[in-house]
Short mmCIF file of C-alpha atoms in Angstrom, two decimals:
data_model
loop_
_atom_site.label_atom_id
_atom_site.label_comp_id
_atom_site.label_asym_id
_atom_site.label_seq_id
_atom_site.Cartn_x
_atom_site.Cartn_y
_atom_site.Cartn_z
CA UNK A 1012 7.29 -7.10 -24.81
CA UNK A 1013 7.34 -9.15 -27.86
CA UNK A 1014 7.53 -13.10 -27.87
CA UNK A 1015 11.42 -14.16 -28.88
CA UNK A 1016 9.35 -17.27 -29.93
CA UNK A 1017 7.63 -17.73 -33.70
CA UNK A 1018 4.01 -18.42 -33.37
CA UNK A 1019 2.37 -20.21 -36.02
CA UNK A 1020 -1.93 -19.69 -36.84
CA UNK A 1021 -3.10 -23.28 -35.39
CA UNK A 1022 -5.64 -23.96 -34.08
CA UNK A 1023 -5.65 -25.92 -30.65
CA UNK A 1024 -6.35 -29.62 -30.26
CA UNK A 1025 -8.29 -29.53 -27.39
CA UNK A 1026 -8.33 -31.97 -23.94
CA UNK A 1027 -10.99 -34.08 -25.08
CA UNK A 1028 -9.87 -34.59 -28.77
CA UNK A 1029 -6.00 -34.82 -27.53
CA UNK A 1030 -7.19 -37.90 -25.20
CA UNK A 1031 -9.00 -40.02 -27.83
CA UNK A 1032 -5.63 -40.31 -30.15
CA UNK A 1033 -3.68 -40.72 -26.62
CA UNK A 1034 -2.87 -44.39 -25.47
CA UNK A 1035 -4.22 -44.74 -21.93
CA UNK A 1036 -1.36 -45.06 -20.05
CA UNK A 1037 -1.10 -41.15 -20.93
CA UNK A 1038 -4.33 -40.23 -20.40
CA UNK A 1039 -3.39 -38.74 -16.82
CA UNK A 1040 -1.41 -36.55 -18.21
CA UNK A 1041 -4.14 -34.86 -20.06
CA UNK A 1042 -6.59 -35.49 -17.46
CA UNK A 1043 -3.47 -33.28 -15.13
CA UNK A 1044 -3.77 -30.69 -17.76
CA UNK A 1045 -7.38 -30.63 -17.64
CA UNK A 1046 -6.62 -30.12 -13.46
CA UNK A 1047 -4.44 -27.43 -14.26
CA UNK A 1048 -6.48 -25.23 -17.00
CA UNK A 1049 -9.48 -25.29 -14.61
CA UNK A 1050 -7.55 -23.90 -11.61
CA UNK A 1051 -6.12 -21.16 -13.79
CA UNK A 1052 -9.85 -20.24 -14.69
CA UNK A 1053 -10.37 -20.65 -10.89
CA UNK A 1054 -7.48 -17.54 -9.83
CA UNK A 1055 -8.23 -15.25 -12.98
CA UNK A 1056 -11.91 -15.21 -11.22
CA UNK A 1057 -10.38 -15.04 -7.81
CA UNK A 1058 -8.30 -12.32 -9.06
CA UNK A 1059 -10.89 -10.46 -10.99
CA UNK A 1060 -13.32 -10.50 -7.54
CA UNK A 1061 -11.23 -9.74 -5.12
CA UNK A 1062 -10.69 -6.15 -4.90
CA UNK A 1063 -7.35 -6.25 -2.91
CA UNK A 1064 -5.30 -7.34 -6.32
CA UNK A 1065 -8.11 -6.48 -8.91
CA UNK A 1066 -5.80 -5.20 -11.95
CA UNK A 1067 -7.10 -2.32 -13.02
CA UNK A 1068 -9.87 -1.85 -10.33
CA UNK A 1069 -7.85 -1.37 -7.54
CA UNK A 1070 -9.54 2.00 -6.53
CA UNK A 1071 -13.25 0.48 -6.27
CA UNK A 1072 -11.84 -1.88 -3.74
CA UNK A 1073 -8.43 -1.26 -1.51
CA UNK A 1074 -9.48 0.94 1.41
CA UNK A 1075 -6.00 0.80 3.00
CA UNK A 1076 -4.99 4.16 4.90
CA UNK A 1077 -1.56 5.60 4.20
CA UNK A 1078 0.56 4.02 6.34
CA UNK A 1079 -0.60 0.90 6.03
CA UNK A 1080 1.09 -2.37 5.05
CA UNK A 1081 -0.52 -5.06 2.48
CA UNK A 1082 0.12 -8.31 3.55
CA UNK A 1083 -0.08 -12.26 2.05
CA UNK A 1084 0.55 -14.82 3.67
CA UNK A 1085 1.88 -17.81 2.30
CA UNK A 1086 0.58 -21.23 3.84
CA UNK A 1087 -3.17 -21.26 4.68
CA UNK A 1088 -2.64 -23.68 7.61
CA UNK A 1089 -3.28 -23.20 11.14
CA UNK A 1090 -0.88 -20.40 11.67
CA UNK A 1091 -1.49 -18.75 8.75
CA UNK A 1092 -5.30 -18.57 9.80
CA UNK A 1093 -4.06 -17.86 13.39
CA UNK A 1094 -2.03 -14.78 11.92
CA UNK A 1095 -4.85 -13.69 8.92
CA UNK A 1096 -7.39 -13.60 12.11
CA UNK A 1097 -5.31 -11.38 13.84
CA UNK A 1098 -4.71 -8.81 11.20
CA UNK A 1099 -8.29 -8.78 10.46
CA UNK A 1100 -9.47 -8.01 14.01
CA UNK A 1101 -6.73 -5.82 14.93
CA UNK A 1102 -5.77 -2.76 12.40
CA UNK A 1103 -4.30 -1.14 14.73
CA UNK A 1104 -1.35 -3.07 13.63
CA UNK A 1105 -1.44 -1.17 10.42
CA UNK A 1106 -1.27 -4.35 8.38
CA UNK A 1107 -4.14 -5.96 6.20
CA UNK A 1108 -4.64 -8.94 4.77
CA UNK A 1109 -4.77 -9.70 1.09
CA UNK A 1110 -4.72 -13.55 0.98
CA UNK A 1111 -3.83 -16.85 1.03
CA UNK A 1112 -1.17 -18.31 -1.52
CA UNK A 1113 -0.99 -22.28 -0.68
CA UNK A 1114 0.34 -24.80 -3.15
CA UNK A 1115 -1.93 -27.53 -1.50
CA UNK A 1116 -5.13 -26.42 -0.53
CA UNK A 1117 -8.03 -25.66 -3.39
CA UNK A 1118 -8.36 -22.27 -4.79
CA UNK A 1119 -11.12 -20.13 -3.42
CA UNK A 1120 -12.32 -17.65 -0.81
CA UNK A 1121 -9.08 -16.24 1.00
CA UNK A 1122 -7.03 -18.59 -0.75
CA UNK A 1123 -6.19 -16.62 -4.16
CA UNK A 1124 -3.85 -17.89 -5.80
CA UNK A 1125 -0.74 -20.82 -5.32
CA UNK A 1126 3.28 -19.19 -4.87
CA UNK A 1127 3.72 -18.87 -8.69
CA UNK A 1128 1.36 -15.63 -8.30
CA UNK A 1129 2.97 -13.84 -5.95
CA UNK A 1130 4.87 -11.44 -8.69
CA UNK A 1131 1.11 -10.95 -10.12
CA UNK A 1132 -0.74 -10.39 -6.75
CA UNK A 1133 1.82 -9.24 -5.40
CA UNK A 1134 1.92 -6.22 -7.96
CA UNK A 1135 -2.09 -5.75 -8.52
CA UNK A 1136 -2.33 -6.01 -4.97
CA UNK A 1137 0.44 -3.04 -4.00
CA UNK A 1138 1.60 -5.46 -1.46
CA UNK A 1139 4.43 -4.50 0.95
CA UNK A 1140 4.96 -7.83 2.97
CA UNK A 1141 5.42 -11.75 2.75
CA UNK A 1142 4.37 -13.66 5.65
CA UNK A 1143 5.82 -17.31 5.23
CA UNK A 1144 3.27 -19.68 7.26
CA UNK A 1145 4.97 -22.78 6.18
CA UNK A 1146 8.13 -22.83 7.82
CA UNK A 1147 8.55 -26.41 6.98
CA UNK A 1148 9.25 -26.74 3.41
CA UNK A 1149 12.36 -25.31 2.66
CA UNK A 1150 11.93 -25.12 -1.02
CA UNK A 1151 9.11 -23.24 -1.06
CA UNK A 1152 10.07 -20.77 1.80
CA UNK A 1153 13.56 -20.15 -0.15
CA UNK A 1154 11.60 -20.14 -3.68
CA UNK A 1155 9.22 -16.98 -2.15
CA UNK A 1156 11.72 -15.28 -0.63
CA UNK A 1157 14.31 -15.40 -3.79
CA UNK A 1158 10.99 -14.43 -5.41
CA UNK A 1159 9.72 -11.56 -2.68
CA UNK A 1160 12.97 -9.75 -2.59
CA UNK A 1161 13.21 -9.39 -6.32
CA UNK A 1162 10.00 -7.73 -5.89
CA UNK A 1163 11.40 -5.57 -2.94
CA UNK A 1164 9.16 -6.91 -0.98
CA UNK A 1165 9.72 -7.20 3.26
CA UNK A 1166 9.45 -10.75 3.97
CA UNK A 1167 8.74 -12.53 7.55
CA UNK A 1168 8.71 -16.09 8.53
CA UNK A 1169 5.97 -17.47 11.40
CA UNK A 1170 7.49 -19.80 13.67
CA UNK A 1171 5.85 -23.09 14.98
CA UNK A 1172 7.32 -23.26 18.65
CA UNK A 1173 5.30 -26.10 19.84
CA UNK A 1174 4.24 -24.20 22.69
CA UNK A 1175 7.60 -23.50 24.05
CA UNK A 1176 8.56 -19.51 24.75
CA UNK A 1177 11.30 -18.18 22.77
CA UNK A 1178 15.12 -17.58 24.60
CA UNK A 1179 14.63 -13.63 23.71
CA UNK A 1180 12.13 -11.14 23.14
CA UNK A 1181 10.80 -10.96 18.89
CA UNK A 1182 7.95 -9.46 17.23
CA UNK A 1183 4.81 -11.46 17.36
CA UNK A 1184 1.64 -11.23 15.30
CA UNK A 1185 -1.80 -13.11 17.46
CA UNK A 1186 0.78 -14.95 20.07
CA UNK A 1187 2.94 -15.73 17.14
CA UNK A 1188 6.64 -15.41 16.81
CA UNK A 1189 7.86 -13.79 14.04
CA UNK A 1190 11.38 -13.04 12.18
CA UNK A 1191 12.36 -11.16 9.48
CA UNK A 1192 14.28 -12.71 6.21
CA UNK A 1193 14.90 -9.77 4.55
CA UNK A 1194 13.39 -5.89 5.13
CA UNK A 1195 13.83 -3.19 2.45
CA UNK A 1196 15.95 -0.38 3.58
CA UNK A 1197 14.36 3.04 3.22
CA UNK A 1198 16.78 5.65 2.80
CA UNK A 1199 14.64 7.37 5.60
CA UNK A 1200 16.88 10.91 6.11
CA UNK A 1201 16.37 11.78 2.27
CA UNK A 1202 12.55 10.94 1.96
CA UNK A 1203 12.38 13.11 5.20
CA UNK A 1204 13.98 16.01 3.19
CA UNK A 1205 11.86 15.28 0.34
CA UNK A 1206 8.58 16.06 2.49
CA UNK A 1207 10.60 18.71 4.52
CA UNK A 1208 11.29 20.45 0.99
CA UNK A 1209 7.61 19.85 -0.20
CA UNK A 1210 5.88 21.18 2.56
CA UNK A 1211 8.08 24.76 3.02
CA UNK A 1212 8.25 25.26 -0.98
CA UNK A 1213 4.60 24.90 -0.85
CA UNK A 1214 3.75 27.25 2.10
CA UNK A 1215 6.07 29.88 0.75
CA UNK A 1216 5.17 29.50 -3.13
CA UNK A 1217 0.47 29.41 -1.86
CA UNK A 1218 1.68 32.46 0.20
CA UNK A 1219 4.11 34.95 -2.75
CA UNK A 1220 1.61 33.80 -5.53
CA UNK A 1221 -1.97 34.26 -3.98
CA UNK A 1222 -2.77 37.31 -5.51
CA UNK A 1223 -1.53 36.03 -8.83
CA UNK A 1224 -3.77 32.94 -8.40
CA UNK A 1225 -6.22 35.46 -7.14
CA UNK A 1226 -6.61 36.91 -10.30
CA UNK A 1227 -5.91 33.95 -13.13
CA UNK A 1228 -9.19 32.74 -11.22
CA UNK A 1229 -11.18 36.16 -12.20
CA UNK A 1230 -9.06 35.69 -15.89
CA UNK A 1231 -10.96 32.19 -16.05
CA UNK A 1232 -14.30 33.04 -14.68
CA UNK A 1233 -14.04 35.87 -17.51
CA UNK A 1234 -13.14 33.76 -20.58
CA UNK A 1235 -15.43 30.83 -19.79
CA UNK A 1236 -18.70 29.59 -17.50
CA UNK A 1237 -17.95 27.00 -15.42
CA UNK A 1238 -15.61 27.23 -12.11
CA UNK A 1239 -11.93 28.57 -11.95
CA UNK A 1240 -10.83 25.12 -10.40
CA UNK A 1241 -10.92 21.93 -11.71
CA UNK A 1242 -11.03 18.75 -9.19
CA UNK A 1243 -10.90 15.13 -10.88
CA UNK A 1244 -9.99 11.73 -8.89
CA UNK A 1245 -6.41 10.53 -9.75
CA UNK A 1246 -4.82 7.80 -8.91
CA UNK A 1247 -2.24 8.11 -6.21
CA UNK A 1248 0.44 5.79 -4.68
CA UNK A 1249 -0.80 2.43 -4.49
CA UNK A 1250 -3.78 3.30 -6.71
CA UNK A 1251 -5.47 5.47 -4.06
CA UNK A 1252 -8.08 7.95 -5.30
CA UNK A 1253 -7.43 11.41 -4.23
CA UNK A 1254 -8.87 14.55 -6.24
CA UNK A 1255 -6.00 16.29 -7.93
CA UNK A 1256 -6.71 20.48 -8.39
CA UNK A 1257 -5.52 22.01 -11.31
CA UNK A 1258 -6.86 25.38 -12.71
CA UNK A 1259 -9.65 24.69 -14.77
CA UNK A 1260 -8.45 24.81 -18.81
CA UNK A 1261 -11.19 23.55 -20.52
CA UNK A 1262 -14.82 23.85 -21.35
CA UNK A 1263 -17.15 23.43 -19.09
CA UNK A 1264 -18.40 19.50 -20.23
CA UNK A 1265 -14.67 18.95 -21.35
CA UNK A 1266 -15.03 15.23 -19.45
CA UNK A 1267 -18.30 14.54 -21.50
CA UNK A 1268 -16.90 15.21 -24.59
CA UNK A 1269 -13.70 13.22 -24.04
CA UNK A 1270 -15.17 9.86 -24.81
CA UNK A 1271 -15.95 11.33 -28.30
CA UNK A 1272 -12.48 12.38 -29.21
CA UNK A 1273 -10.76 9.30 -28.16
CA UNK A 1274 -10.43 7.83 -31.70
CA UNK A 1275 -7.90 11.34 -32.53
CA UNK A 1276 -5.90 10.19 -29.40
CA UNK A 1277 -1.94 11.09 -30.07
CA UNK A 1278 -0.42 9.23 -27.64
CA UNK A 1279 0.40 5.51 -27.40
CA UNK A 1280 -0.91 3.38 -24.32
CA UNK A 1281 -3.54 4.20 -21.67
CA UNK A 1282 -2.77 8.14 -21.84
CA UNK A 1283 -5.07 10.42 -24.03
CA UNK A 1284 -3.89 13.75 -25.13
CA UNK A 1285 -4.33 15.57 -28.68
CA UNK A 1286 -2.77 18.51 -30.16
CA UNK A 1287 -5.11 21.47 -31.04
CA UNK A 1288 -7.57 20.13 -28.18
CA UNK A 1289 -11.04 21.86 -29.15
CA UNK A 1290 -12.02 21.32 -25.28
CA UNK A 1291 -9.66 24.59 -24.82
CA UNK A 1292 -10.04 27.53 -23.73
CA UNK A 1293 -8.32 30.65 -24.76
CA UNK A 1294 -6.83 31.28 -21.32
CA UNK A 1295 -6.27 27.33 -20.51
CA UNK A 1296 -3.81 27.33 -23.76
CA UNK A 1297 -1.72 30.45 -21.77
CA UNK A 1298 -1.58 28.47 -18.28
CA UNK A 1299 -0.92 25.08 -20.12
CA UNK A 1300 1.87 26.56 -22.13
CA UNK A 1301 3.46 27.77 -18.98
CA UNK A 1302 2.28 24.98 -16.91
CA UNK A 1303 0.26 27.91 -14.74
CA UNK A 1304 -2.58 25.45 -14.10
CA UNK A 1305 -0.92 22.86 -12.06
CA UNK A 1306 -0.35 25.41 -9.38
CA UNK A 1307 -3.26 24.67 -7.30
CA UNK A 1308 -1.63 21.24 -7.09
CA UNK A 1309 0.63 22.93 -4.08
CA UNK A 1310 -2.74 22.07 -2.19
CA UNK A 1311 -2.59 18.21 -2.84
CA UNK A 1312 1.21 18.51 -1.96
CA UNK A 1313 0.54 20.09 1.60
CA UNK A 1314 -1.57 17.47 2.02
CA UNK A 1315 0.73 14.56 0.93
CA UNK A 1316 -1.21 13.23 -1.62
CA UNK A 1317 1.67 14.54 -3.95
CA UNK A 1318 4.77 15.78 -4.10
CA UNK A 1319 6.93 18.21 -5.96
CA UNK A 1320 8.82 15.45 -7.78
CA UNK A 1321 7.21 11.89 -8.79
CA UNK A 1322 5.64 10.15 -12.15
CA UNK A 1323 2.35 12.00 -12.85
CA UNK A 1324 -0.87 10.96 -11.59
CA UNK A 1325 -2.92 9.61 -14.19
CA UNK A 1326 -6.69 9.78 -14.87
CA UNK A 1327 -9.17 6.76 -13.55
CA UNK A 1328 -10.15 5.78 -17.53
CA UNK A 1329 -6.28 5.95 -18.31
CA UNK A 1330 -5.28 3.95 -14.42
CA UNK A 1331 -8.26 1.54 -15.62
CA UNK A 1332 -6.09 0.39 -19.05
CA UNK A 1333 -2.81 0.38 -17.07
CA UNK A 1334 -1.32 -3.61 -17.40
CA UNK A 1335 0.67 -5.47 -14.70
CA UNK A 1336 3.88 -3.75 -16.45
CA UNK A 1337 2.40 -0.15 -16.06
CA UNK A 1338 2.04 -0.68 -12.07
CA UNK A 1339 5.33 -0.13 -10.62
CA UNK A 1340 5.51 3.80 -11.06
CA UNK A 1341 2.40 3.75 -8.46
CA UNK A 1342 4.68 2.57 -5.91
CA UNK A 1343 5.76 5.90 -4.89
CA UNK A 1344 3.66 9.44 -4.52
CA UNK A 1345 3.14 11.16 -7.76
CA UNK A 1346 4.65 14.45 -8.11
CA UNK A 1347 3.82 17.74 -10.33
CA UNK A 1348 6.67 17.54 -11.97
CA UNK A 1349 8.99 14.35 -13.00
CA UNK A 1350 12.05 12.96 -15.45
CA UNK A 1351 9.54 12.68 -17.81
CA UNK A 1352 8.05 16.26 -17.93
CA UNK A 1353 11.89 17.45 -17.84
CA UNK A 1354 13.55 15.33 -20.80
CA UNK A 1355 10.54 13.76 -23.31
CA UNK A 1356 7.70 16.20 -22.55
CA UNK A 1357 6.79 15.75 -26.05
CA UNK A 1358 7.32 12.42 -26.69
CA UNK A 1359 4.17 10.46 -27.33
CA UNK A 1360 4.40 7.14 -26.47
CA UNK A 1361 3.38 5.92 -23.29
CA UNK A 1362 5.63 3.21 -22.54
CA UNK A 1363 8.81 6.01 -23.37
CA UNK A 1364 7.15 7.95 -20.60
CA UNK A 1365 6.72 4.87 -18.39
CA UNK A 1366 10.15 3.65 -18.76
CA UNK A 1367 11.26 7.31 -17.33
CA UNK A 1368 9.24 7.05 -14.34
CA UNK A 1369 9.90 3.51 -13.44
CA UNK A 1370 14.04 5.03 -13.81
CA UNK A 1371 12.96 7.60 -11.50
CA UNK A 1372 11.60 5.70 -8.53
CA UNK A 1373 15.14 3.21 -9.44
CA UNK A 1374 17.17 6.03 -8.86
CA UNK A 1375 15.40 8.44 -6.78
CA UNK A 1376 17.34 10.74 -4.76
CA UNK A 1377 17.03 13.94 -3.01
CA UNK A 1378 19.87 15.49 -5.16
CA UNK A 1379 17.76 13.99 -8.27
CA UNK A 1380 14.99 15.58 -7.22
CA UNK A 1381 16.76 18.93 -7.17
CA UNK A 1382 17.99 18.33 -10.66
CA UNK A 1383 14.81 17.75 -11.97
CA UNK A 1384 13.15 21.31 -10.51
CA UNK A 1385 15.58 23.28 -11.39
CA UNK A 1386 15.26 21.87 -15.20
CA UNK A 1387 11.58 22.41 -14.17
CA UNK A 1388 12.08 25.87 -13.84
CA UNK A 1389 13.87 25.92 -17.35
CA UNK A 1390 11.42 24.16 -19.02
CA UNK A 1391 8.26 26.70 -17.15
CA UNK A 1392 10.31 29.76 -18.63
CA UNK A 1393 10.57 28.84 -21.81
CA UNK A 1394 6.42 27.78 -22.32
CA UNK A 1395 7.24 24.35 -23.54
CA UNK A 1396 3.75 22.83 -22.10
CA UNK A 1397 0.83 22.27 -24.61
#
């Protein structure tokens, strides 16, 4: 997004040049900016070695299972520890710890970053849930949650009870009595259709079109050497790897040669694609036309890594140039089809397709998700994939 503001080409003063023509009753204030400009430099490297929020990197570094919950905690206090410890040495509660933010305490180790973060780590870091460890100062706890729920993010608050026991029974986290400020509400009956509907159409679509796959895997044995399927690692909801099938299309070393035809890339934004591909095969233009080769995707759909409907999963070199903006259609599963394939297929800018996804996951339903395969089928008939 462009700057409303008009820039002009000068060249910064600098702290120590700025403090010589300053009288020195303001020389704390540069001496405060000097404060502040080294603790930035202090969270971009916290941020860049911690693989929990690494933009970017996520995939070397979050090992979270599906199911799980990321978690920060706000307030790197005594209860805060008292709660990170727990997490850590318990995953059975299917909650793990990102970090520390804390207004107050130095910058480093498991404290990554202050409250003014959170919408950054909260985003590179896929996190699901606020824990507020600072019960005390009301400003801050109503500034994070104002914050946390415009990132739809679950958000609990520790409470300090000075060793006395609560009147009635609440959840509690290492001895710890917790309450909630504000949960997201999952519409829970339509995402159970949604994996009710991907797990029959898949069974019943593996089992009417095995011999057909049968024999477009002798078709590409025939036209090319190599194998007849194709595995790559994608990235999946909350940047997981997973290895996405597809029917292979190209050459043998298409991957190889892919660095050397990035400068014809087509598209706009971390997504490479070129018309006329030489990487081609004669039978991978049929299957792509008619979108035959993301069949063996049914596989990674029975296995929940995606579904029939979602924002498609991209590449690792294309996931590894996403920016903070580009992260929000990762917070659901990725599908095989999607808006995007089923109103600007041919559109090449990136941040056209993005904007489609990120509408997607705003207005998901189960009735949308109907919509969009039965334009699917439309769109399969008529051979309108390259």
């Amino acid at each position: 997004m462009s700057s409303p503001y008009l820039h002009t080409q000068r060249k910064p003063l600098g702290i120590e040049a700025a403090a010589r023509l300053i009288p020195g009753a303001a020389f704390a204030c540069v001496q405060k900016v000097r404060r502040e400009t080294s603790e930035s430099a202090v969270f971009r490297s916290l941020v860049a070695s911690r693989p929990a929020v690494r933009a970017g990197t996520q995939l070397a570094g979050l090992r979270t299972e599906r199911g799980t919950r990321n978690v920060l905690i706000v307030g790197a206090g005594g209860v805060g520890r008292r709660i990170a410890s727990y997490l850590e040495m318990h995953p059975g509660m299917e909650r793990v710890f990102c970090g520390f933010l804390d207004d107050r305490k130095p910058l480093g180790k498991d404290i990554i970053g202050r409250t003014m973060h959170l919408a950054q780590l909260a985003r590179t870091g896929f996190v699901d849930e606020v824990i507020l460890a600072a019960p005390h100062d009301r400003d801050l706890t109503l500034r994070v949650l104002h914050a946390a729920q415009r990132l739809r993010l679950d958000v609990k608050l520790a409470l300090d009870l000075f060793g006395c026991e609560p009147a009635r029974e609440m959840e509690r986290i290492g001895g710890i009595p917790v309450i909630s400020l504000h949960e997201e509400r999952l519409p829970v009956v339509g995402l159970l259709l949604k994996r009710a509907l991907d797990v029959v159409a898949a069974v019943v679509s593996l089992l009417l079109l095995s011999p057909a796959l049968g024999l477009i895997a002798i078709l590409i044995k025939l036209n090319s050497s190599g194998p007849a399927l194709y595995a790559a690692q994608r990235a999946g909801r909350k940047g997981r790897a997973f290895r996405c099938y597809k029917f292979r299309t190209m050459v043998k070393d298409a991957d190889v040669l892919k660095n050397e035809l990035r400068v014809q890339n087509q598209r706009q934004g971390p997504f490479f694609k070129i018309k006329d591909d030489p990487r081609i095969t004669r039978i991978g233009r049929f299957l792509r036309r008619y979108s035959v080769d993301e069949l063996p995707q049914l596989f990674n759909v029975l296995k929940g890594e995606m579904s029939l409907v979602g924002p498609r999963p991209h590449p690792l070199d294309d996931f590894s140039a996403y920016t903070i903006e580009h992260l929000p259609r990762l917070d659901v599963t990725p599908g095989i089809t999607g808006l995007w394939q089923v109103t600007a297929r041919r559109d090449p800018s990136f941040q056209a397709g993005m904007h489609l996804d990120v509408e997607y996951i705003q207005r998901w339903s189960f009735g949308l998700d109907l919509k969009i395969l039965w334009k699917t089928v439309w769109e399969v008939l008529r051979g309108s994939g390259d």
